[in-house]
mmCIF file of C-alpha atoms in Angstrom:
data_model
loop_
_atom_site.group_PDB
_atom_site.id
_atom_site.type_symbol
_atom_site.label_atom_id
_atom_site.label_comp_id
_atom_site.label_asym_id
_atom_site.label_seq_id
_atom_site.Cartn_x
_atom_site.Cartn_y
_atom_site.Cartn_z
ATOM 1 C CA MET A 26 127.593 123.664 83.321
ATOM 2 C CA PRO A 27 124.434 123.739 85.589
ATOM 3 C CA GLU A 28 123.206 127.003 87.432
ATOM 4 C CA ILE A 29 123.879 126.991 91.179
ATOM 5 C CA ARG A 30 120.994 128.489 93.370
ATOM 6 C CA TYR A 31 120.834 129.137 96.731
ATOM 7 C CA CYS A 32 117.984 129.256 99.087
ATOM 8 C CA LEU A 33 117.780 131.005 102.374
ATOM 9 C CA GLY A 34 116.160 129.505 105.248
ATOM 10 C CA THR A 35 113.776 131.844 106.498
ATOM 11 C CA ILE A 36 114.017 130.059 110.343
ATOM 12 C CA ALA A 37 117.350 132.055 110.417
ATOM 13 C CA PHE A 38 114.849 134.570 111.202
ATOM 14 C CA TYR A 39 112.434 132.768 113.618
ATOM 15 C CA LYS A 40 111.835 135.922 115.659
ATOM 16 C CA LYS A 41 110.757 138.387 112.872
ATOM 17 C CA THR A 42 107.440 137.946 111.095
ATOM 18 C CA ILE A 43 107.125 136.865 107.460
ATOM 19 C CA GLY A 44 106.538 140.421 106.075
ATOM 20 C CA GLN A 45 109.836 141.975 107.659
ATOM 21 C CA VAL A 46 111.668 138.739 106.452
ATOM 22 C CA LEU A 47 110.791 139.156 102.136
ATOM 23 C CA PRO A 48 112.075 142.604 101.681
ATOM 24 C CA THR A 49 115.344 141.596 103.832
ATOM 25 C CA VAL A 50 115.594 138.755 101.778
ATOM 26 C CA GLN A 51 115.324 140.486 98.397
ATOM 27 C CA GLU A 52 117.709 143.415 100.139
ATOM 28 C CA ILE A 53 120.610 140.666 100.716
ATOM 29 C CA GLY A 54 119.971 139.770 97.282
ATOM 30 C CA PHE A 55 118.672 136.299 97.552
ATOM 31 C CA LYS A 56 116.114 135.166 94.936
ATOM 32 C CA ALA A 57 114.876 132.153 96.866
ATOM 33 C CA ILE A 58 113.880 130.871 100.256
ATOM 34 C CA ASP A 59 113.197 127.955 102.125
ATOM 35 C CA ILE A 60 109.789 129.021 103.900
ATOM 36 C CA TRP A 61 109.587 127.890 107.756
ATOM 37 C CA GLY A 62 106.092 126.540 107.823
ATOM 38 C CA GLY A 63 103.955 123.854 108.052
ATOM 39 C CA SER A 64 102.850 122.543 111.414
ATOM 40 C CA MET A 65 105.688 123.600 113.574
ATOM 41 C CA PHE A 66 105.398 125.541 116.668
ATOM 42 C CA SER A 67 106.396 129.360 114.965
ATOM 43 C CA PRO A 68 106.073 129.582 111.600
ATOM 44 C CA HIS A 69 106.670 131.999 109.096
ATOM 45 C CA ILE A 70 103.689 130.443 107.024
ATOM 46 C CA SER A 71 100.849 127.498 108.231
ATOM 47 C CA CYS A 72 98.172 125.049 106.932
ATOM 48 C CA LYS A 73 96.733 126.917 110.023
ATOM 49 C CA PHE A 74 97.086 130.430 108.401
ATOM 50 C CA SER A 75 93.492 131.752 106.819
ATOM 51 C CA LYS A 76 93.682 131.497 102.901
ATOM 52 C CA ARG A 77 93.909 135.528 102.686
ATOM 53 C CA GLU A 78 96.952 135.349 104.725
ATOM 54 C CA LYS A 79 98.624 132.760 102.530
ATOM 55 C CA GLU A 80 97.711 134.564 99.362
ATOM 56 C CA ARG A 81 99.279 137.479 100.955
ATOM 57 C CA ILE A 82 102.457 135.852 102.111
ATOM 58 C CA ILE A 83 102.739 134.239 98.392
ATOM 59 C CA SER A 84 101.657 137.760 96.715
ATOM 60 C CA LYS A 85 104.324 139.481 98.518
ATOM 61 C CA ALA A 86 106.941 137.047 97.745
ATOM 62 C CA ARG A 87 106.056 137.151 93.802
ATOM 63 C CA GLU A 88 106.167 141.044 94.006
ATOM 64 C CA LEU A 89 109.560 140.853 95.218
ATOM 65 C CA ASN A 90 110.510 138.227 93.076
ATOM 66 C CA ILE A 91 111.402 135.968 95.666
ATOM 67 C CA GLU A 92 110.607 131.897 94.842
ATOM 68 C CA VAL A 93 109.037 129.072 97.121
ATOM 69 C CA PRO A 94 111.160 125.840 95.848
ATOM 70 C CA SER A 95 110.972 124.847 99.389
ATOM 71 C CA LEU A 96 109.259 124.417 102.913
ATOM 72 C CA GLN A 97 110.791 123.370 105.870
ATOM 73 C CA SER A 98 108.439 121.811 107.551
ATOM 74 C CA ALA A 99 106.664 119.521 110.374
ATOM 75 C CA PHE A 100 108.507 116.635 112.615
ATOM 76 C CA LEU A 101 106.479 113.053 112.101
ATOM 77 C CA ASN A 102 106.250 112.837 115.807
ATOM 78 C CA LYS A 103 103.226 111.634 116.789
ATOM 79 C CA PHE A 104 103.024 108.319 114.122
ATOM 80 C CA ASP A 105 104.016 106.073 117.020
ATOM 81 C CA ASP A 106 101.675 107.399 119.656
ATOM 82 C CA LYS A 107 99.295 104.817 121.201
ATOM 83 C CA SER A 108 96.270 106.594 120.259
ATOM 84 C CA GLU A 109 94.975 105.821 116.496
ATOM 85 C CA LYS A 110 93.282 108.931 116.626
ATOM 86 C CA VAL A 111 95.991 111.040 117.179
ATOM 87 C CA ARG A 112 98.319 109.143 114.471
ATOM 88 C CA GLU A 113 95.215 109.552 112.507
ATOM 89 C CA LEU A 114 95.271 113.429 113.292
ATOM 90 C CA ALA A 115 99.138 113.522 112.531
ATOM 91 C CA LEU A 116 98.636 112.407 109.381
ATOM 92 C CA LYS A 117 95.986 114.805 108.719
ATOM 93 C CA GLN A 118 98.438 117.506 109.484
ATOM 94 C CA VAL A 119 100.920 116.420 107.208
ATOM 95 C CA LYS A 120 99.013 116.369 104.535
ATOM 96 C CA ALA A 121 97.357 119.425 104.883
ATOM 97 C CA THR A 122 101.237 120.519 104.987
ATOM 98 C CA VAL A 123 101.772 119.146 101.702
ATOM 99 C CA ASP A 124 99.196 120.980 100.494
ATOM 100 C CA LEU A 125 100.435 123.947 101.621
ATOM 101 C CA ALA A 126 103.612 123.509 100.027
ATOM 102 C CA ASP A 127 101.548 122.732 96.559
ATOM 103 C CA GLU A 128 99.897 126.379 96.904
ATOM 104 C CA LEU A 129 103.651 127.983 97.677
ATOM 105 C CA GLY A 130 104.709 126.480 94.626
ATOM 106 C CA ALA A 131 107.270 124.464 96.693
ATOM 107 C CA LYS A 132 108.676 120.967 94.946
ATOM 108 C CA VAL A 133 110.430 120.081 98.169
ATOM 109 C CA MET A 134 108.951 119.808 102.163
ATOM 110 C CA GLN A 135 111.654 118.759 104.627
ATOM 111 C CA ILE A 136 110.303 116.501 107.047
ATOM 112 C CA ILE A 137 112.014 115.326 110.240
ATOM 113 C CA PRO A 138 110.587 111.848 111.017
ATOM 114 C CA LEU A 139 111.110 111.099 114.792
ATOM 115 C CA ILE A 140 111.657 107.666 114.608
ATOM 116 C CA ASN A 141 113.920 104.830 116.113
ATOM 117 C CA GLU A 142 114.346 101.404 115.744
ATOM 118 C CA LYS A 143 111.719 100.905 118.633
ATOM 119 C CA ASN A 144 109.079 102.488 116.562
ATOM 120 C CA PHE A 145 110.542 101.884 112.816
ATOM 121 C CA GLU A 146 107.953 99.630 112.012
ATOM 122 C CA GLN A 147 104.751 101.386 112.962
ATOM 123 C CA VAL A 148 106.195 104.495 112.092
ATOM 124 C CA ILE A 149 107.260 103.677 108.670
ATOM 125 C CA PRO A 150 103.695 103.302 106.693
ATOM 126 C CA TYR A 151 102.484 106.459 107.963
ATOM 127 C CA ILE A 152 105.585 108.260 106.213
ATOM 128 C CA LYS A 153 104.577 105.495 103.274
ATOM 129 C CA GLU A 154 101.168 107.365 103.046
ATOM 130 C CA CYS A 155 102.983 110.807 103.606
ATOM 131 C CA VAL A 156 104.941 110.188 100.431
ATOM 132 C CA LYS A 157 101.691 108.525 98.366
ATOM 133 C CA TYR A 158 99.928 111.467 99.164
ATOM 134 C CA ALA A 159 102.996 113.980 97.947
ATOM 135 C CA GLU A 160 103.377 112.092 94.988
ATOM 136 C CA LYS A 161 100.297 113.266 93.903
ATOM 137 C CA LYS A 162 101.322 116.747 93.696
ATOM 138 C CA ASN A 163 104.637 116.145 92.766
ATOM 139 C CA ILE A 164 106.412 117.093 95.751
ATOM 140 C CA ILE A 165 109.991 115.379 97.159
ATOM 141 C CA LEU A 166 109.265 114.874 100.947
ATOM 142 C CA ALA A 167 113.174 115.197 101.818
ATOM 143 C CA LEU A 168 114.477 113.730 105.108
ATOM 144 C CA GLU A 169 116.642 115.923 107.431
ATOM 145 C CA ASN A 170 118.686 113.747 109.636
ATOM 146 C CA HIS A 171 118.045 115.075 112.975
ATOM 147 C CA CYS A 172 119.533 114.756 116.346
ATOM 148 C CA GLY A 173 118.065 112.100 118.540
ATOM 149 C CA SER A 174 116.339 110.387 115.177
ATOM 150 C CA PHE A 175 117.690 107.410 113.721
ATOM 151 C CA SER A 176 117.618 109.715 110.464
ATOM 152 C CA SER A 177 120.590 111.395 112.393
ATOM 153 C CA SER A 178 123.166 108.530 110.645
ATOM 154 C CA VAL A 179 123.902 108.236 107.218
ATOM 155 C CA GLU A 180 122.619 104.445 107.797
ATOM 156 C CA GLY A 181 119.763 105.551 109.364
ATOM 157 C CA ALA A 182 118.560 107.376 106.734
ATOM 158 C CA MET A 183 119.595 105.256 104.029
ATOM 159 C CA LYS A 184 117.132 102.547 105.722
ATOM 160 C CA ILE A 185 114.325 104.851 106.004
ATOM 161 C CA CYS A 186 114.304 105.994 102.146
ATOM 162 C CA GLU A 187 115.072 102.158 100.950
ATOM 163 C CA GLU A 188 112.240 101.392 102.940
ATOM 164 C CA ILE A 189 109.770 103.938 101.202
ATOM 165 C CA SER A 190 111.399 103.600 97.913
ATOM 166 C CA SER A 191 109.974 106.233 96.268
ATOM 167 C CA LYS A 192 111.452 109.299 93.825
ATOM 168 C CA ASN A 193 109.716 111.412 96.086
ATOM 169 C CA MET A 194 111.489 110.806 99.171
ATOM 170 C CA GLY A 195 114.728 112.587 99.569
ATOM 171 C CA ILE A 196 117.584 113.609 102.284
ATOM 172 C CA ILE A 197 118.703 116.590 103.221
ATOM 173 C CA TYR A 198 122.199 116.370 104.851
ATOM 174 C CA GLU A 199 122.414 118.736 107.430
ATOM 175 C CA PRO A 200 125.719 118.957 109.069
ATOM 176 C CA ALA A 201 124.913 121.220 111.954
ATOM 177 C CA ASN A 202 123.013 118.363 113.164
ATOM 178 C CA LEU A 203 125.677 115.991 113.694
ATOM 179 C CA TYR A 204 126.790 117.969 116.415
ATOM 180 C CA SER A 205 123.963 118.662 118.284
ATOM 181 C CA GLY A 206 123.418 115.696 119.716
#
């Protein structure tokens, strides 16, 4: 029988620094964290952090024997912008976040594409580009069903995954999000 491993999402500790979170995680007995990061508004780790700061966080997690199998990541909310420059900057930020996941040793990176029927055709090529980049790093981009998005329904999430058609694209089914919209 396969071993079941649990991972604690650090977003639950959004008011604390990662320096405060890591010892707490160890104290309550978790061996792995889904670290809140990427390019979100107030992350525990970010691609914008200095190399030294990222190394300090990674080192502390290793010291406490805490794995980082996944990264709670970015809202893909600029891929439907009218400006190509803005869309390309958003793509660059997602790629930097994939690089961050790779630095952490994370094999899964959560994404929340703010996609709907109106912008579907414009947004899908950018998600495909993100997945293609993640494939090079052997990282799975996991689409979270999020309220207010096309991915909030099973059908919508499946349509996105079928359109992307990659083994490096998955779904995080978050039941709490079904009640948020």
